[in-house]
Coordinates of C-alpha atoms in Angstrom, one line a residue:
Chain A
M145 CA 0.0 0.0 0.2
R146 CA 1.5 3.4 -1.0
Q147 CA 0.4 6.7 0.9
K148 CA 0.5 9.7 -1.4
F149 CA 1.2 13.0 -0.3
P150 CA 1.7 15.7 -2.9
V151 CA 3.0 17.8 -0.5
M152 CA 6.1 15.4 0.3
T153 CA 6.2 15.2 -3.8
V154 CA 6.8 18.2 -4.2
I155 CA 9.5 19.0 -1.8
A156 CA 11.6 16.2 -2.9
V157 CA 12.0 17.3 -6.2
L158 CA 12.8 20.7 -5.1
G159 CA 15.5 18.7 -2.8
F160 CA 16.8 16.8 -5.7
V161 CA 16.8 20.8 -7.0
F162 CA 18.6 21.8 -4.3
L163 CA 21.1 19.1 -4.2
Y164 CA 22.2 19.4 -7.5
A165 CA 21.7 23.4 -9.1
P166 CA 25.1 24.2 -7.3
I167 CA 27.1 21.5 -8.9
L168 CA 25.2 22.3 -12.1
S169 CA 26.4 26.0 -12.1
L170 CA 30.0 25.2 -10.8
I171 CA 30.3 23.3 -14.6
V172 CA 28.5 25.5 -16.4
F173 CA 30.3 28.6 -15.4
S174 CA 33.5 26.6 -15.6
F175 CA 32.9 27.2 -19.5
N176 CA 32.7 30.3 -19.0
E177 CA 34.4 33.0 -21.1
S178 CA 34.2 35.8 -18.3
R179 CA 36.0 36.0 -15.1
L180 CA 33.0 36.5 -13.4
V181 CA 31.5 32.9 -12.2
T182 CA 27.8 34.2 -12.7
V183 CA 27.3 35.7 -15.9
W184 CA 27.4 34.0 -19.0
S185 CA 29.4 35.6 -22.3
G186 CA 30.6 32.8 -24.6
F187 CA 32.3 29.4 -24.2
S188 CA 35.6 29.0 -23.9
L189 CA 38.3 26.3 -22.4
K190 CA 40.7 28.9 -21.2
W191 CA 39.8 28.0 -17.5
Y192 CA 41.3 24.4 -18.3
A193 CA 44.2 25.6 -19.7
E194 CA 44.9 27.8 -16.7
L195 CA 44.6 25.2 -14.8
F196 CA 46.9 23.1 -16.3
R197 CA 50.0 26.0 -16.2
D198 CA 49.4 26.3 -12.7
T199 CA 52.3 24.3 -11.2
Q200 CA 51.1 24.7 -7.6
I201 CA 47.8 23.2 -7.7
L202 CA 49.2 20.0 -10.1
E203 CA 51.9 19.7 -7.4
A204 CA 49.6 19.6 -4.7
A205 CA 47.4 17.6 -6.0
W206 CA 49.9 14.7 -7.0
L207 CA 50.5 14.9 -3.2
S208 CA 46.9 14.7 -2.3
L209 CA 46.5 11.5 -4.5
K210 CA 49.8 10.3 -3.3
I211 CA 47.9 10.7 0.5
A212 CA 44.7 9.5 -0.5
V213 CA 46.4 6.2 -2.1
A214 CA 48.2 5.5 0.5
S215 CA 45.6 6.5 3.3
A216 CA 43.0 4.5 2.1
S217 CA 44.7 1.4 1.6
L218 CA 45.9 1.7 5.4
A219 CA 42.2 2.6 6.2
L220 CA 41.1 -0.9 4.3
V221 CA 43.1 -2.8 6.3
I222 CA 42.3 -1.5 9.7
G223 CA 39.0 -0.8 9.1
T224 CA 38.3 -4.4 7.8
L225 CA 40.3 -6.1 10.5
A226 CA 37.8 -3.8 13.0
A227 CA 34.8 -4.5 11.7
F228 CA 35.7 -8.1 11.1
A229 CA 36.2 -8.3 15.0
L230 CA 33.2 -6.5 15.6
V231 CA 30.9 -8.8 13.9
R232 CA 32.2 -11.8 13.8
F233 CA 34.1 -12.4 17.3
G234 CA 31.7 -11.7 20.0
R235 CA 32.6 -11.1 23.1
F236 CA 36.1 -10.3 23.7
R237 CA 38.4 -7.6 25.2
G238 CA 38.4 -4.8 24.3
R239 CA 35.1 -4.9 22.2
M240 CA 34.0 -1.8 24.0
A241 CA 36.3 0.3 23.5
L242 CA 37.0 -0.5 19.5
G243 CA 33.4 -0.1 19.2
V244 CA 33.6 3.7 20.2
M245 CA 36.5 4.3 18.3
V246 CA 35.4 3.2 15.3
S247 CA 31.8 4.9 15.3
A248 CA 33.3 8.6 17.2
P249 CA 35.4 9.3 13.8
L250 CA 31.8 9.9 12.2
V251 CA 30.8 12.3 14.0
M252 CA 33.5 14.2 15.9
P253 CA 33.9 17.6 14.7
E254 CA 37.0 17.7 12.1
V255 CA 39.2 21.0 14.2
I256 CA 38.8 18.7 17.1
V257 CA 40.6 15.7 15.5
G258 CA 43.0 17.7 13.9
L259 CA 44.2 19.5 16.9
S260 CA 44.1 16.8 19.0
L261 CA 46.1 14.6 16.4
L262 CA 49.0 17.5 15.5
L263 CA 49.2 17.5 19.3
L264 CA 50.1 14.0 19.5
F265 CA 52.5 14.4 16.9
V266 CA 54.1 17.1 18.8
S267 CA 54.3 15.8 22.0
M268 CA 55.7 12.2 20.4
E269 CA 58.5 14.0 18.7
G270 CA 59.2 15.2 22.3
L271 CA 59.6 12.2 24.0
I272 CA 60.8 9.7 21.2
G273 CA 62.4 12.1 18.0
W274 CA 59.5 10.3 15.8
P275 CA 57.6 11.2 13.6
G276 CA 60.4 13.9 12.8
G277 CA 58.4 16.9 11.0
R278 CA 54.9 17.1 9.6
G279 CA 53.9 16.8 5.8
L280 CA 53.2 13.2 4.0
L281 CA 53.5 11.0 6.9
T282 CA 50.7 12.8 9.2
I283 CA 48.2 13.7 7.0
T284 CA 49.0 10.1 5.6
I285 CA 48.5 8.9 9.1
A286 CA 45.8 11.1 10.3
H287 CA 43.2 10.5 7.3
A288 CA 43.9 6.7 7.8
T289 CA 42.4 6.8 10.9
F290 CA 39.6 8.8 9.9
G291 CA 39.4 6.6 6.8
A292 CA 39.3 3.2 9.2
A293 CA 36.5 4.2 10.5
F294 CA 34.4 5.1 7.5
V295 CA 35.6 1.3 6.5
A296 CA 34.5 -0.4 9.4
V297 CA 30.9 0.8 8.9
V298 CA 31.0 -0.4 5.5
I299 CA 32.5 -3.7 6.3
Q300 CA 30.0 -4.4 9.0
S301 CA 27.0 -3.7 7.7
R302 CA 27.7 -6.2 4.7
L303 CA 29.3 -8.7 7.2
V304 CA 25.9 -8.6 9.4
S305 CA 24.2 -9.4 6.0
M306 CA 26.1 -12.3 4.7
E307 CA 24.7 -15.8 5.6
M308 CA 28.2 -17.7 7.5
D309 CA 26.7 -21.2 6.0
L310 CA 29.8 -20.5 3.5
E311 CA 32.0 -20.3 6.1
E312 CA 30.8 -23.0 8.3
A313 CA 31.0 -25.2 5.3
A314 CA 34.9 -24.4 5.0
L315 CA 35.8 -24.6 8.4
D316 CA 33.8 -27.8 9.1
L317 CA 35.8 -29.7 5.6
G318 CA 38.8 -28.6 8.1
A319 CA 39.7 -25.4 6.4
R320 CA 42.2 -23.1 7.9
P321 CA 40.4 -20.2 9.5
L322 CA 42.6 -17.6 6.9
R323 CA 42.4 -19.7 4.3
V324 CA 38.6 -19.5 4.9
F325 CA 38.6 -16.0 5.4
F326 CA 40.7 -15.4 1.7
D327 CA 39.4 -17.9 -0.5
V328 CA 35.6 -17.4 1.0
T329 CA 34.8 -14.6 3.3
L330 CA 36.8 -11.7 0.7
P331 CA 35.3 -12.8 -2.4
V332 CA 32.0 -12.3 -1.1
I333 CA 32.8 -8.8 1.0
A334 CA 34.9 -7.6 -2.3
P335 CA 32.3 -4.9 -3.6
A336 CA 32.5 -3.8 -0.3
L337 CA 36.2 -3.5 0.2
V338 CA 35.7 -1.6 -2.9
S339 CA 33.6 0.7 -1.6
G340 CA 35.0 1.1 1.1
W341 CA 38.9 2.3 -0.3
L342 CA 36.6 4.4 -2.6
L343 CA 34.9 6.1 0.3
A344 CA 38.2 6.7 2.8
F345 CA 40.0 7.9 -0.4
T346 CA 37.9 10.8 -1.5
L347 CA 37.1 11.7 1.9
S348 CA 41.2 11.9 2.0
L349 CA 41.4 13.7 -1.2
D350 CA 38.3 16.2 0.0
D351 CA 39.8 17.2 3.6
L352 CA 41.1 20.4 4.4
V353 CA 40.3 20.6 8.2
I354 CA 42.4 17.9 9.4
A355 CA 45.0 18.2 7.0
S356 CA 45.5 22.0 8.2
F357 CA 46.6 21.1 11.4
V358 CA 48.3 18.0 11.1
S359 CA 50.2 19.5 7.4
G360 CA 53.6 21.3 8.0
P361 CA 55.4 24.0 6.4
G362 CA 56.1 22.9 2.4
A363 CA 53.3 20.3 2.0
S364 CA 50.2 21.7 0.5
T365 CA 47.4 19.5 0.0
L366 CA 45.1 20.0 -2.9
P367 CA 42.0 21.0 -0.3
M368 CA 44.4 23.5 1.1
V369 CA 45.3 25.3 -2.0
I370 CA 42.1 25.9 -2.8
F371 CA 40.8 26.7 0.1
S372 CA 43.4 29.8 -0.1
K373 CA 42.7 30.6 -3.6
V374 CA 38.8 30.3 -2.7
R375 CA 38.7 32.4 0.1
L376 CA 40.1 35.7 -2.0
G377 CA 36.8 35.3 -3.9
V378 CA 35.8 33.3 -6.7
S379 CA 37.9 32.4 -9.2
P380 CA 37.1 29.9 -12.6
D381 CA 40.0 27.9 -12.9
V382 CA 38.6 26.4 -9.5
N383 CA 35.2 25.8 -11.3
A384 CA 37.4 23.9 -13.7
L385 CA 39.1 22.0 -11.3
A386 CA 35.9 21.2 -9.6
T387 CA 34.2 20.1 -12.8
L388 CA 36.8 17.8 -13.6
I389 CA 36.7 16.2 -10.0
I390 CA 32.8 16.1 -9.8
V391 CA 33.0 13.8 -13.7
I392 CA 35.9 11.7 -12.1
V393 CA 34.5 11.2 -9.1
S394 CA 31.2 10.5 -10.4
L395 CA 32.1 8.1 -13.6
A396 CA 34.2 5.8 -10.8
V397 CA 31.3 5.3 -8.3
T398 CA 29.0 4.8 -11.7
V399 CA 30.8 2.4 -12.7
A400 CA 31.3 1.4 -9.2
A401 CA 27.7 1.0 -8.6
L402 CA 27.0 -1.0 -11.4
H403 CA 29.7 -3.4 -10.8
I404 CA 28.6 -4.2 -7.5
T405 CA 24.7 -4.3 -8.5
R406 CA 25.6 -7.0 -11.3
S407 CA 27.6 -8.6 -9.0
N408 CA 25.1 -9.0 -6.0
R409 CA 22.1 -10.1 -8.9
H410 CA 24.8 -12.9 -9.6
A411 CA 25.2 -13.9 -6.2
A412 CA 21.8 -14.1 -5.5
R413 CA 20.8 -16.1 -8.8
Chain B
M177 CA 28.7 -26.6 13.8
S178 CA 31.0 -29.8 14.1
A179 CA 34.1 -30.3 16.1
R180 CA 36.6 -30.4 13.0
G181 CA 35.3 -26.6 12.8
L182 CA 35.3 -25.9 16.1
A183 CA 39.0 -26.9 16.9
G184 CA 39.6 -24.9 13.7
L185 CA 38.1 -21.9 14.9
R186 CA 40.3 -22.5 18.3
R187 CA 43.4 -22.7 16.0
A188 CA 42.3 -19.3 15.2
W189 CA 43.0 -18.1 19.0
S190 CA 46.2 -16.6 17.7
G191 CA 44.9 -15.3 14.9
R192 CA 41.4 -13.4 16.3
A193 CA 44.2 -11.7 19.1
L194 CA 46.0 -10.0 16.2
V195 CA 42.5 -9.1 13.9
V196 CA 41.6 -7.3 17.1
A197 CA 45.2 -5.9 18.2
V198 CA 45.8 -4.1 15.0
P199 CA 42.6 -2.0 14.7
L200 CA 42.6 -1.2 18.9
L201 CA 46.3 -0.3 19.2
W202 CA 46.1 2.0 16.1
L203 CA 43.1 4.0 17.0
G204 CA 44.1 3.9 20.4
L205 CA 47.0 5.7 19.5
F206 CA 45.8 7.9 17.0
F207 CA 42.0 9.0 17.8
A208 CA 41.9 8.2 22.0
L209 CA 45.5 8.8 22.8
P210 CA 44.8 12.7 21.4
F211 CA 42.4 13.8 23.4
L212 CA 44.2 13.0 26.2
V213 CA 46.6 15.0 25.0
V214 CA 44.5 17.9 24.3
A215 CA 43.7 17.9 28.0
K216 CA 46.6 17.9 29.3
I217 CA 47.7 20.7 26.9
S218 CA 44.7 23.0 28.0
L219 CA 45.8 22.8 31.5
S220 CA 49.2 24.1 30.9
E221 CA 50.7 27.5 29.9
L222 CA 51.3 29.3 27.0
A223 CA 54.9 29.9 26.7
I224 CA 57.1 31.9 24.2
A225 CA 58.6 28.4 22.4
M226 CA 58.1 26.0 20.2
P227 CA 56.0 24.1 21.1
P228 CA 54.0 27.2 22.7
Y229 CA 53.4 25.5 26.4
L230 CA 54.8 24.9 29.4
P231 CA 55.8 21.4 30.7
L232 CA 53.2 20.3 33.2
A233 CA 55.6 18.0 35.6
E234 CA 58.6 19.9 36.4
W235 CA 61.8 17.9 38.9
A236 CA 63.2 19.8 40.5
D237 CA 65.8 20.0 43.6
G238 CA 64.8 16.5 44.5
A239 CA 61.0 17.5 44.2
L240 CA 58.4 16.5 41.4
S241 CA 56.3 19.4 41.2
I242 CA 53.1 19.3 39.0
V243 CA 51.5 22.6 38.2
L244 CA 47.9 22.1 36.9
N245 CA 46.9 25.9 35.6
F246 CA 43.5 26.1 35.3
G247 CA 43.6 29.5 33.5
N248 CA 42.4 28.9 30.4
Y249 CA 39.3 27.3 31.5
L250 CA 38.9 30.6 33.6
F251 CA 40.0 32.2 30.3
L252 CA 37.1 31.2 28.1
L253 CA 34.3 31.7 31.1
S254 CA 35.1 35.0 32.1
D255 CA 35.6 36.0 28.5
G256 CA 32.3 36.4 27.1
L257 CA 33.7 35.6 23.4
Y258 CA 33.8 32.3 24.0
V259 CA 30.2 31.5 25.8
A260 CA 28.7 33.4 23.1
A261 CA 30.9 31.2 20.5
Y262 CA 29.2 27.8 21.8
L263 CA 26.1 29.2 22.2
E264 CA 25.8 30.9 19.0
S265 CA 27.2 27.4 17.2
L266 CA 24.3 25.4 19.0
K267 CA 21.7 27.3 17.7
I268 CA 23.3 27.6 14.4
A269 CA 23.7 23.5 14.4
A270 CA 20.2 23.6 15.8
I271 CA 18.7 25.4 13.4
S272 CA 20.4 24.1 10.1
T273 CA 19.5 20.3 11.8
L274 CA 15.6 21.6 11.1
F275 CA 15.5 22.9 8.2
T276 CA 17.9 19.3 6.9
L277 CA 15.0 17.2 8.5
L278 CA 12.3 19.3 6.8
I279 CA 13.8 19.0 3.5
G280 CA 15.4 15.4 4.5
Y281 CA 12.1 13.6 6.0
P282 CA 9.9 14.1 2.2
M283 CA 12.6 13.0 0.2
A284 CA 13.6 10.1 2.8
Y285 CA 9.6 9.3 2.4
V286 CA 9.1 9.1 -1.3
I287 CA 12.4 7.0 -2.0
A288 CA 11.2 4.7 0.4
M289 CA 7.7 4.5 -1.2
A290 CA 9.1 4.4 -4.1
R291 CA 8.5 1.9 -6.6
P292 CA 11.6 -0.8 -5.4
D293 CA 13.2 -0.6 -9.2
R294 CA 13.6 3.1 -8.6
R295 CA 14.6 3.0 -4.8
N296 CA 18.5 2.4 -5.8
L297 CA 18.7 5.2 -8.4
L298 CA 17.1 7.7 -6.1
L299 CA 19.4 6.5 -2.8
M300 CA 22.2 6.5 -5.5
L301 CA 21.4 10.4 -6.4
V302 CA 21.1 11.2 -2.8
V303 CA 24.4 10.0 -2.1
L304 CA 26.5 11.1 -5.2
P305 CA 27.0 14.8 -4.1
F306 CA 28.3 13.8 -0.8
W307 CA 31.0 11.7 -3.0
T308 CA 32.4 15.2 -4.8
S309 CA 34.0 17.6 -2.9
F310 CA 32.4 19.1 0.3
L311 CA 34.8 21.9 -0.2
L312 CA 33.8 22.5 -3.7
R313 CA 30.2 22.4 -2.9
V314 CA 30.4 24.9 0.0
Y315 CA 32.3 27.0 -2.6
A316 CA 29.5 26.4 -5.6
W317 CA 27.1 28.5 -2.8
I318 CA 29.2 31.4 -2.9
G319 CA 28.6 31.9 -6.9
F320 CA 24.9 31.4 -5.8
L321 CA 25.2 34.1 -2.5
K322 CA 27.2 36.6 -3.6
S323 CA 25.4 40.0 -4.6
N324 CA 26.1 39.9 -8.3
G325 CA 25.2 35.9 -8.3
I326 CA 23.1 33.9 -9.4
I327 CA 19.7 34.4 -7.2
N328 CA 20.4 37.9 -6.7
N329 CA 20.6 37.9 -10.8
A330 CA 17.3 36.3 -10.9
L331 CA 15.8 38.1 -8.2
M332 CA 16.8 41.4 -10.1
A333 CA 15.6 39.7 -13.6
L334 CA 12.2 38.9 -12.3
G335 CA 12.1 42.7 -10.8
L336 CA 11.4 41.2 -7.5
T337 CA 13.8 43.0 -6.3
D338 CA 15.9 46.7 -7.2
A339 CA 18.8 46.2 -4.9
P340 CA 20.6 43.0 -4.4
L341 CA 20.3 41.7 -1.4
Q342 CA 23.0 40.9 1.4
L343 CA 23.2 36.7 1.2
I344 CA 26.5 36.0 1.4
Q345 CA 28.6 37.0 4.7
T346 CA 25.4 36.3 6.5
D347 CA 23.6 33.2 8.8
I348 CA 21.5 32.6 6.6
A349 CA 24.1 31.6 3.9
V350 CA 25.8 29.4 6.7
Y351 CA 22.5 27.9 7.6
I352 CA 21.7 26.9 3.8
G353 CA 25.2 25.9 3.7
I354 CA 24.9 23.1 6.5
T355 CA 21.9 22.1 5.5
Y356 CA 23.4 21.2 1.8
T357 CA 26.3 19.7 2.7
Y358 CA 24.4 17.2 5.5
L359 CA 21.3 16.2 4.4
P360 CA 22.7 13.0 2.8
F361 CA 23.2 12.5 6.5
M362 CA 19.6 12.7 7.8
I363 CA 18.1 11.2 4.2
L364 CA 20.0 7.7 4.7
P365 CA 19.0 6.8 8.3
L366 CA 15.7 8.4 7.5
Y367 CA 15.5 6.6 4.5
A368 CA 16.6 2.8 6.6
N369 CA 14.0 3.2 8.9
L370 CA 11.0 4.0 6.5
S371 CA 11.9 1.4 4.6
R372 CA 11.5 -0.9 7.8
L373 CA 8.2 0.2 8.2
D374 CA 5.3 -2.5 9.1
R375 CA 3.3 -2.0 6.4
S376 CA 0.2 -3.9 7.9
H377 CA 0.1 -0.8 10.6
L378 CA -0.8 1.7 7.6
E379 CA -3.2 -1.2 6.2
A380 CA -5.0 -1.5 9.6
A381 CA -5.7 1.9 10.1
A382 CA -6.6 2.8 6.4
D383 CA -9.6 0.1 6.8
L384 CA -10.2 1.3 10.1
G385 CA -11.2 4.4 8.0
A386 CA -8.0 6.8 9.1
R387 CA -7.5 9.4 6.6
P388 CA -4.1 9.2 5.4
L389 CA -3.0 12.2 7.2
T390 CA -3.7 11.0 10.6
T391 CA -2.2 7.2 9.8
F392 CA 0.9 9.4 8.7
L393 CA 0.5 11.2 12.0
T394 CA 0.1 8.3 14.7
V395 CA 1.3 5.5 12.9
T396 CA 4.1 6.7 10.4
L397 CA 5.5 9.4 12.5
P398 CA 6.2 7.7 16.2
Q399 CA 8.0 4.5 14.2
S400 CA 10.5 6.6 12.4
A401 CA 11.4 8.7 15.4
G402 CA 14.6 6.7 16.0
G403 CA 15.6 7.5 12.4
I404 CA 14.8 11.0 13.2
V405 CA 17.1 11.2 16.5
A406 CA 19.9 9.4 14.5
G407 CA 19.7 11.7 11.4
C408 CA 19.7 14.7 13.2
M409 CA 21.9 14.0 16.0
L410 CA 24.7 12.9 12.7
V411 CA 24.2 16.4 11.7
F412 CA 23.7 18.6 14.3
I413 CA 27.1 17.4 16.3
P414 CA 29.8 17.6 12.8
A415 CA 27.9 21.0 12.1
V416 CA 28.6 22.2 15.7
G417 CA 31.8 22.1 14.9
E418 CA 32.4 23.4 11.6
F419 CA 35.0 25.7 10.4
V420 CA 34.4 25.7 6.6
I421 CA 31.1 26.8 6.1
P422 CA 31.1 30.0 8.7
A423 CA 34.9 30.5 7.3
L424 CA 33.5 30.9 3.7
L425 CA 29.7 31.3 3.7
G426 CA 29.4 33.2 7.0
G427 CA 30.5 37.1 7.8
P428 CA 32.5 38.4 10.3
D429 CA 30.0 38.4 12.8
T430 CA 29.5 34.9 12.5
L431 CA 30.6 33.6 15.5
M432 CA 30.9 29.2 15.5
I433 CA 33.5 27.8 17.8
G434 CA 35.1 25.9 15.6
R435 CA 36.3 29.1 13.7
V436 CA 37.1 30.4 17.1
L437 CA 39.5 27.5 17.7
W438 CA 40.8 27.7 14.3
D439 CA 41.8 31.2 15.0
E440 CA 43.2 30.8 18.2
F441 CA 45.3 27.6 17.0
F442 CA 46.3 29.4 13.4
S443 CA 46.2 32.7 14.3
N444 CA 47.5 33.8 18.1
R445 CA 48.8 30.7 18.3
D446 CA 47.8 30.0 21.3
W447 CA 47.6 26.3 21.8
P448 CA 46.1 25.9 25.4
V449 CA 43.4 28.0 24.7
A450 CA 42.5 26.2 21.7
S451 CA 43.1 22.9 23.4
A452 CA 40.6 24.2 26.3
V453 CA 38.1 25.4 23.6
A454 CA 38.2 21.9 22.3
V455 CA 38.2 20.0 25.8
V456 CA 34.6 21.9 26.5
M457 CA 33.2 21.6 22.9
L458 CA 33.6 17.9 23.6
L459 CA 31.9 17.6 26.9
V460 CA 29.1 20.1 25.4
L461 CA 28.7 17.4 22.9
I462 CA 29.3 14.3 25.1
G463 CA 24.8 14.0 25.5
P464 CA 24.0 14.4 21.6
I465 CA 26.9 11.6 21.4
L466 CA 24.9 9.5 23.6
L467 CA 21.9 9.9 22.6
L468 CA 23.2 9.1 18.9
R469 CA 24.6 6.0 19.9
R470 CA 21.5 4.7 21.8
A471 CA 19.2 5.5 18.5
Q472 CA 21.7 3.8 16.2
A473 CA 21.7 0.9 19.0
R474 CA 17.6 0.7 19.2
E475 CA 17.6 1.2 15.1
E476 CA 19.7 -1.8 14.8
S477 CA 17.9 -4.4 17.2

């Protein structure tokens, strides 16, 4: 049975317009001739040309990409282990602590996470001389930490809905648990691993606040460069950059989603 | 499970310890321990040094002296600016959360009631903007809201206003920015709740002659209370500490505590006061965080 409320439908449609209108305007005005990003004056690709001549942006993008790949991969390992322990191990010592530490980063204000990690790094350096300055390494550690929480949530929901009979059958037949994990569990949760990694990757690529705290001189990530540009006012080359990021992310997410639906359908059969 | 399966599980015991230890140590070291460091530094005194604070404990003449300096907290309480910033942040976060709920609930409801084959597509349309850059989505609103921006141009073209309205650098711009960027966090838990709604209750109410609105108010809304609480807290908690949105869309008098902490750290280089600001913010947020955990636990069972 379906309840129909025209008001709800109208608000929902407006809600989708609200979600997409700013993004569409970003894309449209990246092709604008004029420096004004709100008045259309003709088609041009010059802001893209300008973007690819901007070495500061290109260097920052490369640094951000390296950090995102490294931190997402670390987050995938830590988050998957945490999810596996929380869903499959029943009661164990530290379960409560692990549960809290996996869910808290999702809502913790970024300024708190950034400040506290920076103070930790500074204190550790005073005590044991590690991590020896701040930059790529410290940002990667910070991103891997909150990325792991997001990965854990994604993998947890997949593990909860997964039937355990295949794993039990393999164990009954005498397979070692590690083998069962790699041969049975891993293939089944592979789509969740892909979306978890992608989520940690995009979150790392996007983070401004935490990176600003734990970064050092000379290590500016892409969001840090964008933020300092945007603070001075709108600039069309940021629109061009935004368009490129939106197109790449949308393509990646759509391909991943289609792939996951197909493999889920396959598994259901 | 057979005896061999159980033996296999027992063999895995040492493996289990490793599986638990890696995430527990990592998150303990890089997520939990930092809070203790913040608490410690919030009790130390500002110094012109690197790092810019004095140690708490000192060993001199065979005596260990530990000096806890509560001055930073007293300073927060006595200077009206900080109290005002906390109250303003709570107000802005609460109003934005309300807006997010008013837009998010109908969207979640329509998606949950849509034909099953359309649901995934609509859900993906909700989540897709979340995957693209948060910073750039906030930036997009500058082009919409500034005095020669898209909204003002449209209003003037339609003859609705003669002079551009001041939209950017106002609290309204901050409400819009928070509502816009956090909308998926509201919709997803609400959708999860509404899609599990017991349809037989709705049918029973309709069979008994209840009007759709009555059914909605007496059956649907109370049953989705858990989803409403979870969604609201997922928006409210991070919104209280938001920095980017007030920095880019707010005015100079939009006083949010995340921005105060940022300035205290980056402009004033006063690490102890920045730490005290963080500790108090955390204390303020403990209530909402517990509320969220309870709502999520109830939703899962």
